[in-house]
N, CA, C and O atoms as a DFTB+ gen file, in Angstrom:
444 C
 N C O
     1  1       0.838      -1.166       0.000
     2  2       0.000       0.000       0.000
     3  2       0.888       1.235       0.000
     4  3       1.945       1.194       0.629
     5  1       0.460       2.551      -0.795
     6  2       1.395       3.288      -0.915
     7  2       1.112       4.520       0.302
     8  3       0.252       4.215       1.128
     9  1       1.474       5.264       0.393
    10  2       1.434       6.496       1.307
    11  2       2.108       7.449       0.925
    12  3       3.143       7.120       0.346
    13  1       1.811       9.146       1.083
    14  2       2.349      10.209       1.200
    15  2       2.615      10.585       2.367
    16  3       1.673      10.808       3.128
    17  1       3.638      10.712       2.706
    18  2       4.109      11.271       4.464
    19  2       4.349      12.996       3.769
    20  3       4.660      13.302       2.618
    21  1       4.071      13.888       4.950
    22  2       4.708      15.314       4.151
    23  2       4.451      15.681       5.904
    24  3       3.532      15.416       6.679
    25  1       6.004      16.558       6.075
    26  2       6.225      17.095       7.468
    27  2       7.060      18.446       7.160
    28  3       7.427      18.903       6.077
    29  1       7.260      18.995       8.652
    30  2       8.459      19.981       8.518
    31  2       9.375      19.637       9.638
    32  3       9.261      19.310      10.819
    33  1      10.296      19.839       8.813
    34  2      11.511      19.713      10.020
    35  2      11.606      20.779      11.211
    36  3      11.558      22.008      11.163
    37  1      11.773      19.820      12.401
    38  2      12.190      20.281      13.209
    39  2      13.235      21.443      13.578
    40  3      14.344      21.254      13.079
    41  1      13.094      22.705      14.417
    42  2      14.032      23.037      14.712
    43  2      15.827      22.390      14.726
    44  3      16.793      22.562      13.983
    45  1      15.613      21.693      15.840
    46  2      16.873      20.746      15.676
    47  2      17.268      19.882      15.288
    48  3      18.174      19.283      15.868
    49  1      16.655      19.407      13.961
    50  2      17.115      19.039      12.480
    51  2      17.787      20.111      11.666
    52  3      18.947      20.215      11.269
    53  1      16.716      20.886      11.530
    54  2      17.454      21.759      10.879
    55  2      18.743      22.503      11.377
    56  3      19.356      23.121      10.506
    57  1      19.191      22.530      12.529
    58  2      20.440      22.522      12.902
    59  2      21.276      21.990      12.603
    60  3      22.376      22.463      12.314
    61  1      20.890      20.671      12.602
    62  2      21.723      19.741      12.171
    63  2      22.319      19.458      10.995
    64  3      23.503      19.185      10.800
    65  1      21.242      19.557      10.053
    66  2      21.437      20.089       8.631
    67  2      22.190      21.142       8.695
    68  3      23.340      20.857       8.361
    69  1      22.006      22.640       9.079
    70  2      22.711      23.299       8.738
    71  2      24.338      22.967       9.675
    72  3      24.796      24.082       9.928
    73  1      24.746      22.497       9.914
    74  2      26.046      21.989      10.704
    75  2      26.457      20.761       9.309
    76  3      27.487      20.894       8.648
    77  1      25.697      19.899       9.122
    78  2      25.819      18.775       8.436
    79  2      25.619      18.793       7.168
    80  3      25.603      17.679       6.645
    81  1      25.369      20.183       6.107
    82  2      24.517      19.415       5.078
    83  2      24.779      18.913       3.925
    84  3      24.263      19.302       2.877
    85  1      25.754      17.842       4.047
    86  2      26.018      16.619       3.548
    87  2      24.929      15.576       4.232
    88  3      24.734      14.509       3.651
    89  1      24.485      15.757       4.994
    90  2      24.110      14.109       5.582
    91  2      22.790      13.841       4.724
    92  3      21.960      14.718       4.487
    93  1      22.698      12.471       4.275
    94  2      21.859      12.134       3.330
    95  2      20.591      11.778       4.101
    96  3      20.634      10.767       4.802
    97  1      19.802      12.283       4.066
    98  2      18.058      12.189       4.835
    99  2      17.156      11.015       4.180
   100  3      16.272      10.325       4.688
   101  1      17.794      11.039       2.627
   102  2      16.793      10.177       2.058
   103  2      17.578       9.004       2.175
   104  3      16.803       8.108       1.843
   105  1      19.067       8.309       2.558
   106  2      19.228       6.953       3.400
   107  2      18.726       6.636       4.473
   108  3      18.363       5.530       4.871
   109  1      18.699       7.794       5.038
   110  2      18.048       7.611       6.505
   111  2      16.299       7.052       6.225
   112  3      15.676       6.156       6.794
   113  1      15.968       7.789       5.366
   114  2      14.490       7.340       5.218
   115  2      14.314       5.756       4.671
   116  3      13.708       4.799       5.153
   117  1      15.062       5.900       3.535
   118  2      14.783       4.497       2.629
   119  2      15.278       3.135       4.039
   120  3      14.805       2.020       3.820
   121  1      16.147       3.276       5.332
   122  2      16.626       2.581       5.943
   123  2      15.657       2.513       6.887
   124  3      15.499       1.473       7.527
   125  1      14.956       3.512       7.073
   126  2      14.015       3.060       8.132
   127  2      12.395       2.458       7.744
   128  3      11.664       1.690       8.369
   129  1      12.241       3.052       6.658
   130  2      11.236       2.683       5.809
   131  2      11.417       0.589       5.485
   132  3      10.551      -0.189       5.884
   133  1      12.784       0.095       4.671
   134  2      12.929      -0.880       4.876
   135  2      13.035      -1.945       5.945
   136  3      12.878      -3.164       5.879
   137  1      13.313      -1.224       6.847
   138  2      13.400      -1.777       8.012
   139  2      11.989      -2.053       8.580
   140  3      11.884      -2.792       9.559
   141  1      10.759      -1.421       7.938
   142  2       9.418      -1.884       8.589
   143  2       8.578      -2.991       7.146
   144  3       7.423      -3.338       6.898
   145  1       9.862      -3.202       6.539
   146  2       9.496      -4.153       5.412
   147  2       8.925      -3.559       3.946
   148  3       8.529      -4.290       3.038
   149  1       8.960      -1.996       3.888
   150  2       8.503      -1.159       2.894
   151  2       9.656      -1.168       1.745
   152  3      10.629      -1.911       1.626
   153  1       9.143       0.078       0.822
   154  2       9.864       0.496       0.071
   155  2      10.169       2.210      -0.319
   156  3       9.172       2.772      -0.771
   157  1      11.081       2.846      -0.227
   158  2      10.875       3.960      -0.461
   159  2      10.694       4.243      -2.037
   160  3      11.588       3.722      -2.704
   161  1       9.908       4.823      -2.639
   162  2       9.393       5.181      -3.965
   163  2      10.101       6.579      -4.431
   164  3      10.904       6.644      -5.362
   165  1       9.691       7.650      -3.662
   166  2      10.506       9.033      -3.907
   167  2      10.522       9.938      -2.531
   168  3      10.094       9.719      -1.398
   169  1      11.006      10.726      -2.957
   170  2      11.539      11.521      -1.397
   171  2      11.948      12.923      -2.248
   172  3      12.874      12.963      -3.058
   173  1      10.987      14.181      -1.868
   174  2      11.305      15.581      -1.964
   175  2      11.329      16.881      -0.616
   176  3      10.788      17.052       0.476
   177  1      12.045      17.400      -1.262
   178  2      11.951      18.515      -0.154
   179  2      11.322      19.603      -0.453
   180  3      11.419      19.887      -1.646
   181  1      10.504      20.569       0.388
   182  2       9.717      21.012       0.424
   183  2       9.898      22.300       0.865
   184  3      10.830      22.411       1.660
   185  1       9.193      23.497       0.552
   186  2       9.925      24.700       0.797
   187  2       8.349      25.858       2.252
   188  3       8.336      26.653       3.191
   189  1       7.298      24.958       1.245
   190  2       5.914      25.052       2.000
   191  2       5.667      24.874       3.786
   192  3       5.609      23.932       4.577
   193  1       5.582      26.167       3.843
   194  2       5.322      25.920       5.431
   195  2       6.478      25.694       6.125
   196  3       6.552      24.695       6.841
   197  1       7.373      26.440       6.033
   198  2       9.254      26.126       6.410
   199  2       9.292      24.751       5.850
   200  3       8.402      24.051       5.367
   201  1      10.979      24.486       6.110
   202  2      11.425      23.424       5.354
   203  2      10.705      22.427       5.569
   204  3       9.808      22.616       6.391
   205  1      10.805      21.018       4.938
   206  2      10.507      20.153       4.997
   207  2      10.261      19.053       4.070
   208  3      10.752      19.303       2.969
   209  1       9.563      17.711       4.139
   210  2      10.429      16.580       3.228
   211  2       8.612      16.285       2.802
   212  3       7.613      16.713       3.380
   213  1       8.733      15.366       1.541
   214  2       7.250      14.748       1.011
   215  2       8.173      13.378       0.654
   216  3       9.034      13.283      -0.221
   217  1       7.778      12.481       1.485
   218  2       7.936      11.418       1.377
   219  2       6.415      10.137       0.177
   220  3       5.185      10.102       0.194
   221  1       7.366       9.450      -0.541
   222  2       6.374       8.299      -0.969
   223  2       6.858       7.041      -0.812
   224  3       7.953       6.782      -1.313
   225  1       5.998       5.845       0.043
   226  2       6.514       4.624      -0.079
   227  2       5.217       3.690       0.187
   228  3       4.088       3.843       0.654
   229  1       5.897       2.768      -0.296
   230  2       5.188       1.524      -0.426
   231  2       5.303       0.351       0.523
   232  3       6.232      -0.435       0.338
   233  1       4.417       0.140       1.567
   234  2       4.286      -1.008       2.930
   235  2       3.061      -2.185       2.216
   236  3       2.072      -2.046       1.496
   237  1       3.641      -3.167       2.758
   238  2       2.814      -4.300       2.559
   239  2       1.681      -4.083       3.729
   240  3       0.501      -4.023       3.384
   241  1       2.056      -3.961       5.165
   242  2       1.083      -3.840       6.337
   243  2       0.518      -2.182       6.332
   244  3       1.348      -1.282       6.457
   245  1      -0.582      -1.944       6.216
   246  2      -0.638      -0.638       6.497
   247  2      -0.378      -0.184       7.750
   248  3      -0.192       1.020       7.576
   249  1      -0.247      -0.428       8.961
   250  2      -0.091      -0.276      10.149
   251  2       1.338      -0.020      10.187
   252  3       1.759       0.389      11.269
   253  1       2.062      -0.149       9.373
   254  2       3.745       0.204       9.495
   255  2       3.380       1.584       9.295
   256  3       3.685       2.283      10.261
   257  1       2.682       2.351       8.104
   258  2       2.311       3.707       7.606
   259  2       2.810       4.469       8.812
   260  3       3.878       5.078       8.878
   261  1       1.771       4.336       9.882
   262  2       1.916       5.483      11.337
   263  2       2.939       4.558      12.014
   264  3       3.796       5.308      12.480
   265  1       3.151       3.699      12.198
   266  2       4.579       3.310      13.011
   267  2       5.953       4.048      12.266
   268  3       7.036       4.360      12.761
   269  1       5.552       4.157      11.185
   270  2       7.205       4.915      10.497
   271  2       7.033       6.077      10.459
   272  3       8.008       6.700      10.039
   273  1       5.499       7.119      10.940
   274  2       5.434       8.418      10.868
   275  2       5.788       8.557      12.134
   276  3       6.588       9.473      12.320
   277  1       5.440       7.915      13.137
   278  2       5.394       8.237      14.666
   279  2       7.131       7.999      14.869
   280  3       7.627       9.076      15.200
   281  1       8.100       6.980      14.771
   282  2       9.327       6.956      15.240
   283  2      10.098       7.951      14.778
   284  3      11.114       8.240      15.410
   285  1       9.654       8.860      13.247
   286  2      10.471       9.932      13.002
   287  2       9.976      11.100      13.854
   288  3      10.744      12.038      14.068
   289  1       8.577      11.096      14.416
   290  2       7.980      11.925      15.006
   291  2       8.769      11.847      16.557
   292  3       8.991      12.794      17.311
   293  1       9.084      10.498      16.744
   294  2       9.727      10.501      18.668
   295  2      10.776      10.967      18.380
   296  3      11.280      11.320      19.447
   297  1      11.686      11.278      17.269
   298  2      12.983      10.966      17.304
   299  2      13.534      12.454      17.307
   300  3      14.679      12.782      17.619
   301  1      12.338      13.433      16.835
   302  2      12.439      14.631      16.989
   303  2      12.738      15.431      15.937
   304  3      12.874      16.647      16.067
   305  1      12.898      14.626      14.486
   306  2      13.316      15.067      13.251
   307  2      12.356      15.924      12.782
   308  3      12.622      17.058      12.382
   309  1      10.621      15.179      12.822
   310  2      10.360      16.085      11.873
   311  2       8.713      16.578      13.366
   312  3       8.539      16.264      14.543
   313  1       7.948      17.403      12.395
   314  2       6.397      17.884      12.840
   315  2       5.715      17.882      12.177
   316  3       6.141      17.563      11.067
   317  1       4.088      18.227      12.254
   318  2       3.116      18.841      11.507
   319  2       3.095      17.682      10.548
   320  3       2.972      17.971       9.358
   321  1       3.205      16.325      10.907
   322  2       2.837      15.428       9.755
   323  2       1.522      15.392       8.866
   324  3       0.396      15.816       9.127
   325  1       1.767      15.072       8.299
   326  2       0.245      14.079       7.354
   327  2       0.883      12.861       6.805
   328  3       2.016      12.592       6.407
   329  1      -0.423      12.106       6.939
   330  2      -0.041      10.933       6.404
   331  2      -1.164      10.488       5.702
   332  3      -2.278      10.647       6.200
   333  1      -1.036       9.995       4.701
   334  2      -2.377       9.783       3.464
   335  2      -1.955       8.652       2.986
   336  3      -0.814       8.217       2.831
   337  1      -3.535       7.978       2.647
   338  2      -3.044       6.435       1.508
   339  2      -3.354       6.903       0.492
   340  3      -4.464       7.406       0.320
   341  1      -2.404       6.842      -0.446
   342  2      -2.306       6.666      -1.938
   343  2      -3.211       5.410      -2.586
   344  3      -3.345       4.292      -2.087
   345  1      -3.605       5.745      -3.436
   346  2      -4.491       4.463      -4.175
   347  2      -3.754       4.310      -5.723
   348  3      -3.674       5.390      -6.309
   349  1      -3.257       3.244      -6.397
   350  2      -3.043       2.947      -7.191
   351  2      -3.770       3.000      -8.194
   352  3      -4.886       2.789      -7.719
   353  1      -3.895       3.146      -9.311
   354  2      -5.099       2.753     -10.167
   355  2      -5.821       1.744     -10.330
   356  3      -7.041       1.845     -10.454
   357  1      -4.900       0.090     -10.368
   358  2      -5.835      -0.897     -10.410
   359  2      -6.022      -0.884      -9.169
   360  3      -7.065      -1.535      -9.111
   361  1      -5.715      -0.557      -7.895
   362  2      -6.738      -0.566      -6.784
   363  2      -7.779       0.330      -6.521
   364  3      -8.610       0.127      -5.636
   365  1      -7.770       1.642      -7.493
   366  2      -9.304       2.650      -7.641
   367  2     -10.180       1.922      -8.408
   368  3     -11.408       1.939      -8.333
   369  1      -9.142       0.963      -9.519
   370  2     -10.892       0.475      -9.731
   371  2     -11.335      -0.582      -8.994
   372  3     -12.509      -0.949      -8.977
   373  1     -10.632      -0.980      -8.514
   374  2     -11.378      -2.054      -7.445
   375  2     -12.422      -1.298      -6.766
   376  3     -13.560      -1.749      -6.633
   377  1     -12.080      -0.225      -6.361
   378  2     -13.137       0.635      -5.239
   379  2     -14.077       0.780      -6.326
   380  3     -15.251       0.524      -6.057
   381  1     -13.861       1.052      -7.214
   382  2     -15.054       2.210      -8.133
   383  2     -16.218       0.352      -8.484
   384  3     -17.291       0.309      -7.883
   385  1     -15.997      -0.384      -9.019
   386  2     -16.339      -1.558      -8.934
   387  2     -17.364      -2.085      -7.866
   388  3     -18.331      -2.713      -8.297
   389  1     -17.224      -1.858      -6.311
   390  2     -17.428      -2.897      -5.428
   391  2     -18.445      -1.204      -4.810
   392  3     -19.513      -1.273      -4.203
   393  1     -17.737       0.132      -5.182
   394  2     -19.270       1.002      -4.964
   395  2     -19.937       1.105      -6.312
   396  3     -21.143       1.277      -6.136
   397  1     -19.634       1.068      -7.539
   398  2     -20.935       0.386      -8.334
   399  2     -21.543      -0.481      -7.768
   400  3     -22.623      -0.010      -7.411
   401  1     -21.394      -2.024      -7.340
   402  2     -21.917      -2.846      -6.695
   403  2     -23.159      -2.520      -5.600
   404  3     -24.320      -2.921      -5.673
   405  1     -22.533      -1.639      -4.528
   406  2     -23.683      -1.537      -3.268
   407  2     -23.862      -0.410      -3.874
   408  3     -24.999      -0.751      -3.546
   409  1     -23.948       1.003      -4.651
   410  2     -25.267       1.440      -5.314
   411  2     -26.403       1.014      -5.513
   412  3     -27.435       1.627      -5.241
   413  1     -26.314      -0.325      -6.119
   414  2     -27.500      -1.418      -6.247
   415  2     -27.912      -1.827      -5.653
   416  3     -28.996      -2.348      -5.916
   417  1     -27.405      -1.893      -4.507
   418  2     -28.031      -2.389      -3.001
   419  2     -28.114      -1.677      -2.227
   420  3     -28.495      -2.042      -1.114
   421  1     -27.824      -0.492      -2.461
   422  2     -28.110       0.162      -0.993
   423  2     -29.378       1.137      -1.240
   424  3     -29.484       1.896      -2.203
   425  1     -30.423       0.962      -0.082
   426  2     -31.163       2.435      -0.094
   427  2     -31.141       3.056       1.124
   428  3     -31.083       2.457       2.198
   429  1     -31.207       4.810       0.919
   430  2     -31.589       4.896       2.094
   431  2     -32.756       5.188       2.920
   432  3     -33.830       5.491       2.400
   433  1     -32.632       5.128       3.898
   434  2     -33.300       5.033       5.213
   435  2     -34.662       6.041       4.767
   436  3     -34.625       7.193       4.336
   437  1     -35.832       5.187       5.028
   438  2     -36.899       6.440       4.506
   439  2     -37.330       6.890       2.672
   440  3     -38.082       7.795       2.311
   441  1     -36.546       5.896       1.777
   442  2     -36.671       5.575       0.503
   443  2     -37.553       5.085      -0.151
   444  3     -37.393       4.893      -1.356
């Protein structure tokens, strides 16, 4: 399942960065991202709303989604997350399909 993560960095990230900025953010991501069995897809930075990163990746469990938003969130890197599921196309039409389906079955209440 895919996801958009989009945050802003922390104060003391961005310190860090500016002390560091060589250090590669998007290993750090793709390593922690794999590490919950995902994949990282793309990774941008963001200028909206002070700095900050738009992450895309791909988890087999959706429940990794907020476990990999929340440990960058304890760790103090980033804030102000969102986290969204992405839908693929052959999985929109699955949806668009199965609500054609209960259209046909559904009425409502008082119909």
């Amino acid at each position: 399942m895919h996801f958009c993560m989009t945050a802003q960095y922390t104060p003391k990230s961005l310190n860090a960065i500016m002390e560091n900025p060589k250090t590669n953010r998007h290993e750090a991501a793709k390593a922690l991202i794999e590490a919950a069995g995902g994949k990282l897809i793309s990774m941008y930075s963001t200028a909206a709303d002070g700095p900050g990163v738009l992450v895309i990746f791909d988890v087999p469990d959706p429940s990794a989604a907020p476990a990999i938003s929340g440990t960058v969130v304890a760790s103090g890197a980033i804030h102000n997350v969102n986290l969204t599921r992405l839908w693929t196309q052959d999985e929109i039409t699955k949806v668009r399909q199965i609500a054609s389906e209960l259209r046909g079955k559904y009425r409502p209440p008082g119909s």
